[in-house]
Amino acid sequence: MSSLPSRTGRDRQRYENNFRLVSGCIPYRLIKDEETEEDQSVDFVNKLEVLMVSSPNRHDLVFPKGGWEDDETVLEAASREAMEEAGVKGTLREVPLGVWEFRSKSSCEEDDCFGGCKGYMFSLEVTEELEDWPERENRQRKWLNVKEALELCRYEWMQRALEEFLKVMEEEGKLRTEEETVKDSSKLEGECEIDPWYCFEVN
């Protein structure tokens, strides 16, 4: 059993202009091997894998997300959801991939749904996968290449978030050498300065 339960209920849920505020992330990892490390012309999409999780009592796959509550920042909410739903920790990019408005079937079944959700999505470079996590009994996680993830995204707004994620990855040049990564590490300061249970701090 997980040592930290998932948050439940809507007592601390944030709203804005009748939209329920949601925070989530696209967890990812880079695949490294001898063949691609020396060939920098390799399409970076083929070296990326993203993590999706199953929805409770359904077969579709989604990215970790959930309600942004009033005692946490939007970054903390995204990291908490990644840990609770997918059992992963990592380095969260503090600039959102975007903000999307959508309707949530599950939330609209509740009395407190005023018509839709506004979701903030971030990217999370995974550095640790937990063997046990709060929603392990209700969700399965699956690593997918980008093409598979795009095909399996049930919701258009999640597809758009994934497309924006790819643009960001390309712009930030994630296919850098280790030396280049060290040189640019100073750009990451201020990211994910939150509870280390949910996400690692970047010094």
PDB file of C-alpha atoms in Angstrom:
ATOM      1  CA  MET A   1       0.000   0.000   0.000  1.00  0.00           C
ATOM      2  CA  SER A   2       1.228   3.498  -0.822  1.00  0.00           C
ATOM      3  CA  SER A   3       2.459   5.559   2.114  1.00  0.00           C
ATOM      4  CA  LEU A   4       0.696   8.652   0.736  1.00  0.00           C
ATOM      5  CA  PRO A   5      -2.973   8.504  -0.339  1.00  0.00           C
ATOM      6  CA  SER A   6      -4.449  10.421  -3.246  1.00  0.00           C
ATOM      7  CA  ARG A   7      -6.307  13.589  -2.508  1.00  0.00           C
ATOM      8  CA  THR A   8     -10.044  13.186  -2.961  1.00  0.00           C
ATOM      9  CA  GLY A   9     -13.041  15.491  -2.930  1.00  0.00           C
ATOM     10  CA  ARG A  10     -13.482  19.047  -4.135  1.00  0.00           C
ATOM     11  CA  ASP A  11     -13.342  20.992  -0.859  1.00  0.00           C
ATOM     12  CA  ARG A  12     -10.182  22.871  -1.863  1.00  0.00           C
ATOM     13  CA  GLN A  13     -10.800  22.965  -5.608  1.00  0.00           C
ATOM     14  CA  ARG A  14      -9.923  26.206  -7.424  1.00  0.00           C
ATOM     15  CA  TYR A  15     -12.351  27.822  -9.878  1.00  0.00           C
ATOM     16  CA  GLU A  16     -12.014  30.741 -12.261  1.00  0.00           C
ATOM     17  CA  ASN A  17     -14.950  32.256 -14.128  1.00  0.00           C
ATOM     18  CA  ASN A  18     -16.967  29.083 -13.551  1.00  0.00           C
ATOM     19  CA  PHE A  19     -14.156  26.881 -14.880  1.00  0.00           C
ATOM     20  CA  ARG A  20     -12.691  24.176 -12.675  1.00  0.00           C
ATOM     21  CA  LEU A  21      -8.897  24.651 -12.714  1.00  0.00           C
ATOM     22  CA  VAL A  22      -6.903  21.544 -13.579  1.00  0.00           C
ATOM     23  CA  SER A  23      -3.163  20.932 -13.675  1.00  0.00           C
ATOM     24  CA  GLY A  24      -1.312  18.103 -15.349  1.00  0.00           C
ATOM     25  CA  CYS A  25       1.806  17.095 -17.205  1.00  0.00           C
ATOM     26  CA  ILE A  26       3.296  15.029 -19.980  1.00  0.00           C
ATOM     27  CA  PRO A  27       5.905  12.769 -18.339  1.00  0.00           C
ATOM     28  CA  TYR A  28       8.710  11.847 -20.723  1.00  0.00           C
ATOM     29  CA  ARG A  29      12.100  10.205 -21.016  1.00  0.00           C
ATOM     30  CA  LEU A  30      14.816  10.176 -23.659  1.00  0.00           C
ATOM     31  CA  ILE A  31      15.984   6.844 -25.028  1.00  0.00           C
ATOM     32  CA  LYS A  32      19.754   6.667 -25.360  1.00  0.00           C
ATOM     33  CA  ASP A  33      21.702   3.995 -27.176  1.00  0.00           C
ATOM     34  CA  GLU A  34      25.067   3.721 -28.880  1.00  0.00           C
ATOM     35  CA  GLU A  35      23.602   3.870 -32.356  1.00  0.00           C
ATOM     36  CA  THR A  36      21.764   7.169 -31.904  1.00  0.00           C
ATOM     37  CA  GLU A  37      24.209   8.921 -29.575  1.00  0.00           C
ATOM     38  CA  GLU A  38      26.770   9.341 -32.353  1.00  0.00           C
ATOM     39  CA  ASP A  39      24.268  10.268 -35.060  1.00  0.00           C
ATOM     40  CA  GLN A  40      22.846  13.683 -34.209  1.00  0.00           C
ATOM     41  CA  SER A  41      20.751  13.642 -37.393  1.00  0.00           C
ATOM     42  CA  VAL A  42      18.431  11.017 -35.957  1.00  0.00           C
ATOM     43  CA  ASP A  43      14.859  12.288 -35.629  1.00  0.00           C
ATOM     44  CA  PHE A  44      14.523  13.256 -31.980  1.00  0.00           C
ATOM     45  CA  VAL A  45      10.904  12.059 -31.911  1.00  0.00           C
ATOM     46  CA  ASN A  46      12.171   8.487 -32.170  1.00  0.00           C
ATOM     47  CA  LYS A  47      14.227   8.987 -29.002  1.00  0.00           C
ATOM     48  CA  LEU A  48      11.287  10.237 -26.962  1.00  0.00           C
ATOM     49  CA  GLU A  49       8.817   8.240 -24.939  1.00  0.00           C
ATOM     50  CA  VAL A  50       5.888   9.697 -23.058  1.00  0.00           C
ATOM     51  CA  LEU A  51       3.989   8.119 -20.197  1.00  0.00           C
ATOM     52  CA  MET A  52       0.225   7.736 -20.237  1.00  0.00           C
ATOM     53  CA  VAL A  53      -2.082   6.175 -17.667  1.00  0.00           C
ATOM     54  CA  SER A  54      -5.388   4.384 -17.937  1.00  0.00           C
ATOM     55  CA  SER A  55      -8.579   5.987 -16.693  1.00  0.00           C
ATOM     56  CA  PRO A  56     -10.389   4.215 -13.846  1.00  0.00           C
ATOM     57  CA  ASN A  57     -13.053   1.825 -15.133  1.00  0.00           C
ATOM     58  CA  ARG A  58     -12.261   2.766 -18.756  1.00  0.00           C
ATOM     59  CA  HIS A  59      -9.788   1.660 -21.397  1.00  0.00           C
ATOM     60  CA  ASP A  60      -8.584   5.026 -22.710  1.00  0.00           C
ATOM     61  CA  LEU A  61      -5.158   6.435 -21.896  1.00  0.00           C
ATOM     62  CA  VAL A  62      -4.567   9.964 -20.639  1.00  0.00           C
ATOM     63  CA  PHE A  63      -1.780  12.122 -19.280  1.00  0.00           C
ATOM     64  CA  PRO A  64      -1.755  12.615 -15.494  1.00  0.00           C
ATOM     65  CA  LYS A  65      -3.937  15.552 -14.476  1.00  0.00           C
ATOM     66  CA  GLY A  66      -6.323  16.606 -11.769  1.00  0.00           C
ATOM     67  CA  GLY A  67      -7.807  19.453  -9.801  1.00  0.00           C
ATOM     68  CA  TRP A  68      -5.598  22.378  -8.777  1.00  0.00           C
ATOM     69  CA  GLU A  69      -6.318  22.997  -5.114  1.00  0.00           C
ATOM     70  CA  ASP A  70      -6.142  26.214  -3.119  1.00  0.00           C
ATOM     71  CA  ASP A  71      -3.254  25.161  -0.859  1.00  0.00           C
ATOM     72  CA  GLU A  72      -0.776  24.490  -3.684  1.00  0.00           C
ATOM     73  CA  THR A  73       0.750  26.142  -6.725  1.00  0.00           C
ATOM     74  CA  VAL A  74      -0.115  25.020 -10.225  1.00  0.00           C
ATOM     75  CA  LEU A  75       3.347  23.394 -10.428  1.00  0.00           C
ATOM     76  CA  GLU A  76       2.799  21.507  -7.208  1.00  0.00           C
ATOM     77  CA  ALA A  77      -0.569  20.296  -8.461  1.00  0.00           C
ATOM     78  CA  ALA A  78       0.943  18.985 -11.711  1.00  0.00           C
ATOM     79  CA  SER A  79       3.730  17.186  -9.867  1.00  0.00           C
ATOM     80  CA  ARG A  80       1.335  15.751  -7.286  1.00  0.00           C
ATOM     81  CA  GLU A  81      -0.924  14.363 -10.004  1.00  0.00           C
ATOM     82  CA  ALA A  82       2.063  12.760 -11.760  1.00  0.00           C
ATOM     83  CA  MET A  83       3.032  11.027  -8.543  1.00  0.00           C
ATOM     84  CA  GLU A  84      -0.504  10.041  -7.522  1.00  0.00           C
ATOM     85  CA  GLU A  85      -1.746   8.802 -10.908  1.00  0.00           C
ATOM     86  CA  ALA A  86       1.449   7.598 -12.615  1.00  0.00           C
ATOM     87  CA  GLY A  87       3.897   7.042  -9.778  1.00  0.00           C
ATOM     88  CA  VAL A  88       6.661   9.168 -11.281  1.00  0.00           C
ATOM     89  CA  LYS A  89       8.882  12.004 -10.099  1.00  0.00           C
ATOM     90  CA  GLY A  90      11.180  14.218 -12.075  1.00  0.00           C
ATOM     91  CA  THR A  91      12.092  17.691 -13.248  1.00  0.00           C
ATOM     92  CA  LEU A  92       9.095  19.839 -14.048  1.00  0.00           C
ATOM     93  CA  ARG A  93       9.466  22.602 -16.638  1.00  0.00           C
ATOM     94  CA  GLU A  94       7.941  25.625 -14.928  1.00  0.00           C
ATOM     95  CA  VAL A  95       6.656  27.272 -18.124  1.00  0.00           C
ATOM     96  CA  PRO A  96       3.341  25.664 -19.134  1.00  0.00           C
ATOM     97  CA  LEU A  97       2.945  24.053 -22.525  1.00  0.00           C
ATOM     98  CA  GLY A  98      -0.345  25.881 -22.717  1.00  0.00           C
ATOM     99  CA  VAL A  99      -3.768  26.310 -21.172  1.00  0.00           C
ATOM    100  CA  TRP A 100      -6.756  24.503 -22.639  1.00  0.00           C
ATOM    101  CA  GLU A 101     -10.466  24.724 -21.948  1.00  0.00           C
ATOM    102  CA  PHE A 102     -12.392  21.467 -22.149  1.00  0.00           C
ATOM    103  CA  ARG A 103     -15.319  19.580 -20.712  1.00  0.00           C
ATOM    104  CA  SER A 104     -14.644  16.771 -18.300  1.00  0.00           C
ATOM    105  CA  LYS A 105     -17.221  13.988 -18.276  1.00  0.00           C
ATOM    106  CA  SER A 106     -16.285  12.944 -14.755  1.00  0.00           C
ATOM    107  CA  SER A 107     -16.374  16.440 -13.278  1.00  0.00           C
ATOM    108  CA  CYS A 108     -19.617  17.377 -15.039  1.00  0.00           C
ATOM    109  CA  GLU A 109     -21.347  14.517 -13.292  1.00  0.00           C
ATOM    110  CA  GLU A 110     -20.682  16.351 -10.038  1.00  0.00           C
ATOM    111  CA  ASP A 111     -22.945  19.082  -8.676  1.00  0.00           C
ATOM    112  CA  ASP A 112     -20.058  21.561  -8.569  1.00  0.00           C
ATOM    113  CA  CYS A 113     -19.400  21.519 -12.325  1.00  0.00           C
ATOM    114  CA  PHE A 114     -20.247  24.875 -13.893  1.00  0.00           C
ATOM    115  CA  GLY A 115     -19.649  23.871 -17.480  1.00  0.00           C
ATOM    116  CA  GLY A 116     -16.029  23.019 -18.046  1.00  0.00           C
ATOM    117  CA  CYS A 117     -12.398  22.898 -17.018  1.00  0.00           C
ATOM    118  CA  LYS A 118      -9.342  24.986 -17.710  1.00  0.00           C
ATOM    119  CA  GLY A 119      -6.249  22.817 -17.811  1.00  0.00           C
ATOM    120  CA  TYR A 120      -2.619  23.869 -17.391  1.00  0.00           C
ATOM    121  CA  MET A 121      -0.220  21.321 -18.868  1.00  0.00           C
ATOM    122  CA  PHE A 122       3.515  21.029 -18.234  1.00  0.00           C
ATOM    123  CA  SER A 123       6.337  18.705 -19.268  1.00  0.00           C
ATOM    124  CA  LEU A 124       7.996  16.470 -16.682  1.00  0.00           C
ATOM    125  CA  GLU A 125      11.306  14.743 -17.374  1.00  0.00           C
ATOM    126  CA  VAL A 126      11.004  11.529 -15.387  1.00  0.00           C
ATOM    127  CA  THR A 127      13.928  10.597 -13.176  1.00  0.00           C
ATOM    128  CA  GLU A 128      12.239   8.042 -10.919  1.00  0.00           C
ATOM    129  CA  GLU A 129       9.455   5.489 -11.306  1.00  0.00           C
ATOM    130  CA  LEU A 130       7.911   4.324  -8.065  1.00  0.00           C
ATOM    131  CA  GLU A 131       6.983   0.683  -7.660  1.00  0.00           C
ATOM    132  CA  ASP A 132       4.065   1.689  -5.490  1.00  0.00           C
ATOM    133  CA  TRP A 133       1.955   4.821  -5.767  1.00  0.00           C
ATOM    134  CA  PRO A 134      -1.457   6.025  -4.507  1.00  0.00           C
ATOM    135  CA  GLU A 135      -3.578   5.073  -7.550  1.00  0.00           C
ATOM    136  CA  ARG A 136      -1.737   1.921  -8.539  1.00  0.00           C
ATOM    137  CA  GLU A 137      -4.813  -0.235  -7.974  1.00  0.00           C
ATOM    138  CA  ASN A 138      -6.953   1.846 -10.350  1.00  0.00           C
ATOM    139  CA  ARG A 139      -4.513   2.784 -13.108  1.00  0.00           C
ATOM    140  CA  GLN A 140      -1.970   1.202 -15.386  1.00  0.00           C
ATOM    141  CA  ARG A 141       0.897   3.196 -16.860  1.00  0.00           C
ATOM    142  CA  LYS A 142       2.361   2.728 -20.296  1.00  0.00           C
ATOM    143  CA  TRP A 143       5.403   4.210 -22.045  1.00  0.00           C
ATOM    144  CA  LEU A 144       4.710   5.054 -25.681  1.00  0.00           C
ATOM    145  CA  ASN A 145       6.548   6.629 -28.550  1.00  0.00           C
ATOM    146  CA  VAL A 146       5.143   9.930 -29.741  1.00  0.00           C
ATOM    147  CA  LYS A 147       3.315   8.495 -32.739  1.00  0.00           C
ATOM    148  CA  GLU A 148       1.566   5.903 -30.585  1.00  0.00           C
ATOM    149  CA  ALA A 149       0.627   8.535 -28.005  1.00  0.00           C
ATOM    150  CA  LEU A 150      -0.872  10.832 -30.634  1.00  0.00           C
ATOM    151  CA  GLU A 151      -2.960   7.970 -31.987  1.00  0.00           C
ATOM    152  CA  LEU A 152      -4.150   6.952 -28.515  1.00  0.00           C
ATOM    153  CA  CYS A 153      -5.013  10.448 -27.264  1.00  0.00           C
ATOM    154  CA  ARG A 154      -8.767  10.315 -26.955  1.00  0.00           C
ATOM    155  CA  TYR A 155      -9.154  14.042 -26.408  1.00  0.00           C
ATOM    156  CA  GLU A 156      -8.281  16.712 -28.918  1.00  0.00           C
ATOM    157  CA  TRP A 157      -6.936  19.079 -26.257  1.00  0.00           C
ATOM    158  CA  MET A 158      -4.472  16.413 -25.102  1.00  0.00           C
ATOM    159  CA  GLN A 159      -3.328  15.900 -28.684  1.00  0.00           C
ATOM    160  CA  ARG A 160      -2.729  19.631 -28.951  1.00  0.00           C
ATOM    161  CA  ALA A 161      -0.797  19.602 -25.676  1.00  0.00           C
ATOM    162  CA  LEU A 162       1.373  16.762 -26.985  1.00  0.00           C
ATOM    163  CA  GLU A 163       2.002  18.631 -30.242  1.00  0.00           C
ATOM    164  CA  GLU A 164       3.031  21.707 -28.263  1.00  0.00           C
ATOM    165  CA  PHE A 165       5.288  19.510 -26.124  1.00  0.00           C
ATOM    166  CA  LEU A 166       7.080  18.310 -29.272  1.00  0.00           C
ATOM    167  CA  LYS A 167       7.632  21.893 -30.408  1.00  0.00           C
ATOM    168  CA  VAL A 168       9.113  22.802 -27.034  1.00  0.00           C
ATOM    169  CA  MET A 169      11.384  19.760 -27.031  1.00  0.00           C
ATOM    170  CA  GLU A 170      12.682  20.648 -30.473  1.00  0.00           C
ATOM    171  CA  GLU A 171      13.172  24.324 -29.606  1.00  0.00           C
ATOM    172  CA  GLU A 172      15.044  23.483 -26.421  1.00  0.00           C
ATOM    173  CA  GLY A 173      17.286  20.985 -28.219  1.00  0.00           C
ATOM    174  CA  LYS A 174      16.843  18.004 -25.959  1.00  0.00           C
ATOM    175  CA  LEU A 175      19.249  16.025 -28.145  1.00  0.00           C
ATOM    176  CA  ARG A 176      22.258  17.705 -26.643  1.00  0.00           C
ATOM    177  CA  THR A 177      25.503  16.190 -25.494  1.00  0.00           C
ATOM    178  CA  GLU A 178      26.109  15.764 -21.788  1.00  0.00           C
ATOM    179  CA  GLU A 179      28.583  18.692 -21.868  1.00  0.00           C
ATOM    180  CA  GLU A 180      26.015  20.990 -23.468  1.00  0.00           C
ATOM    181  CA  THR A 181      23.414  19.955 -20.935  1.00  0.00           C
ATOM    182  CA  VAL A 182      25.724  20.898 -18.068  1.00  0.00           C
ATOM    183  CA  LYS A 183      26.412  24.299 -19.612  1.00  0.00           C
ATOM    184  CA  ASP A 184      22.712  25.027 -19.878  1.00  0.00           C
ATOM    185  CA  SER A 185      21.764  23.738 -16.447  1.00  0.00           C
ATOM    186  CA  SER A 186      21.719  27.280 -15.067  1.00  0.00           C
ATOM    187  CA  LYS A 187      18.608  27.963 -17.152  1.00  0.00           C
ATOM    188  CA  LEU A 188      16.671  25.516 -15.017  1.00  0.00           C
ATOM    189  CA  GLU A 189      17.020  27.371 -11.747  1.00  0.00           C
ATOM    190  CA  GLY A 190      13.733  28.046 -10.080  1.00  0.00           C
ATOM    191  CA  GLU A 191      12.043  25.015 -11.580  1.00  0.00           C
ATOM    192  CA  CYS A 192      10.093  22.732  -9.324  1.00  0.00           C
ATOM    193  CA  GLU A 193      11.038  24.251  -5.981  1.00  0.00           C
ATOM    194  CA  ILE A 194       8.396  22.225  -4.192  1.00  0.00           C
ATOM    195  CA  ASP A 195       7.845  19.254  -1.928  1.00  0.00           C
ATOM    196  CA  PRO A 196      10.468  16.650  -2.969  1.00  0.00           C
ATOM    197  CA  TRP A 197       7.924  13.887  -2.399  1.00  0.00           C
ATOM    198  CA  TYR A 198       6.192  15.017  -5.576  1.00  0.00           C
ATOM    199  CA  CYS A 199       9.105  16.301  -7.601  1.00  0.00           C
ATOM    200  CA  PHE A 200      12.841  16.796  -7.390  1.00  0.00           C
ATOM    201  CA  GLU A 201      14.167  20.264  -6.746  1.00  0.00           C
ATOM    202  CA  VAL A 202      16.534  21.781  -9.267  1.00  0.00           C
ATOM    203  CA  ASN A 203      19.352  23.684  -7.609  1.00  0.00           C
TER     204      ASN A 203
END
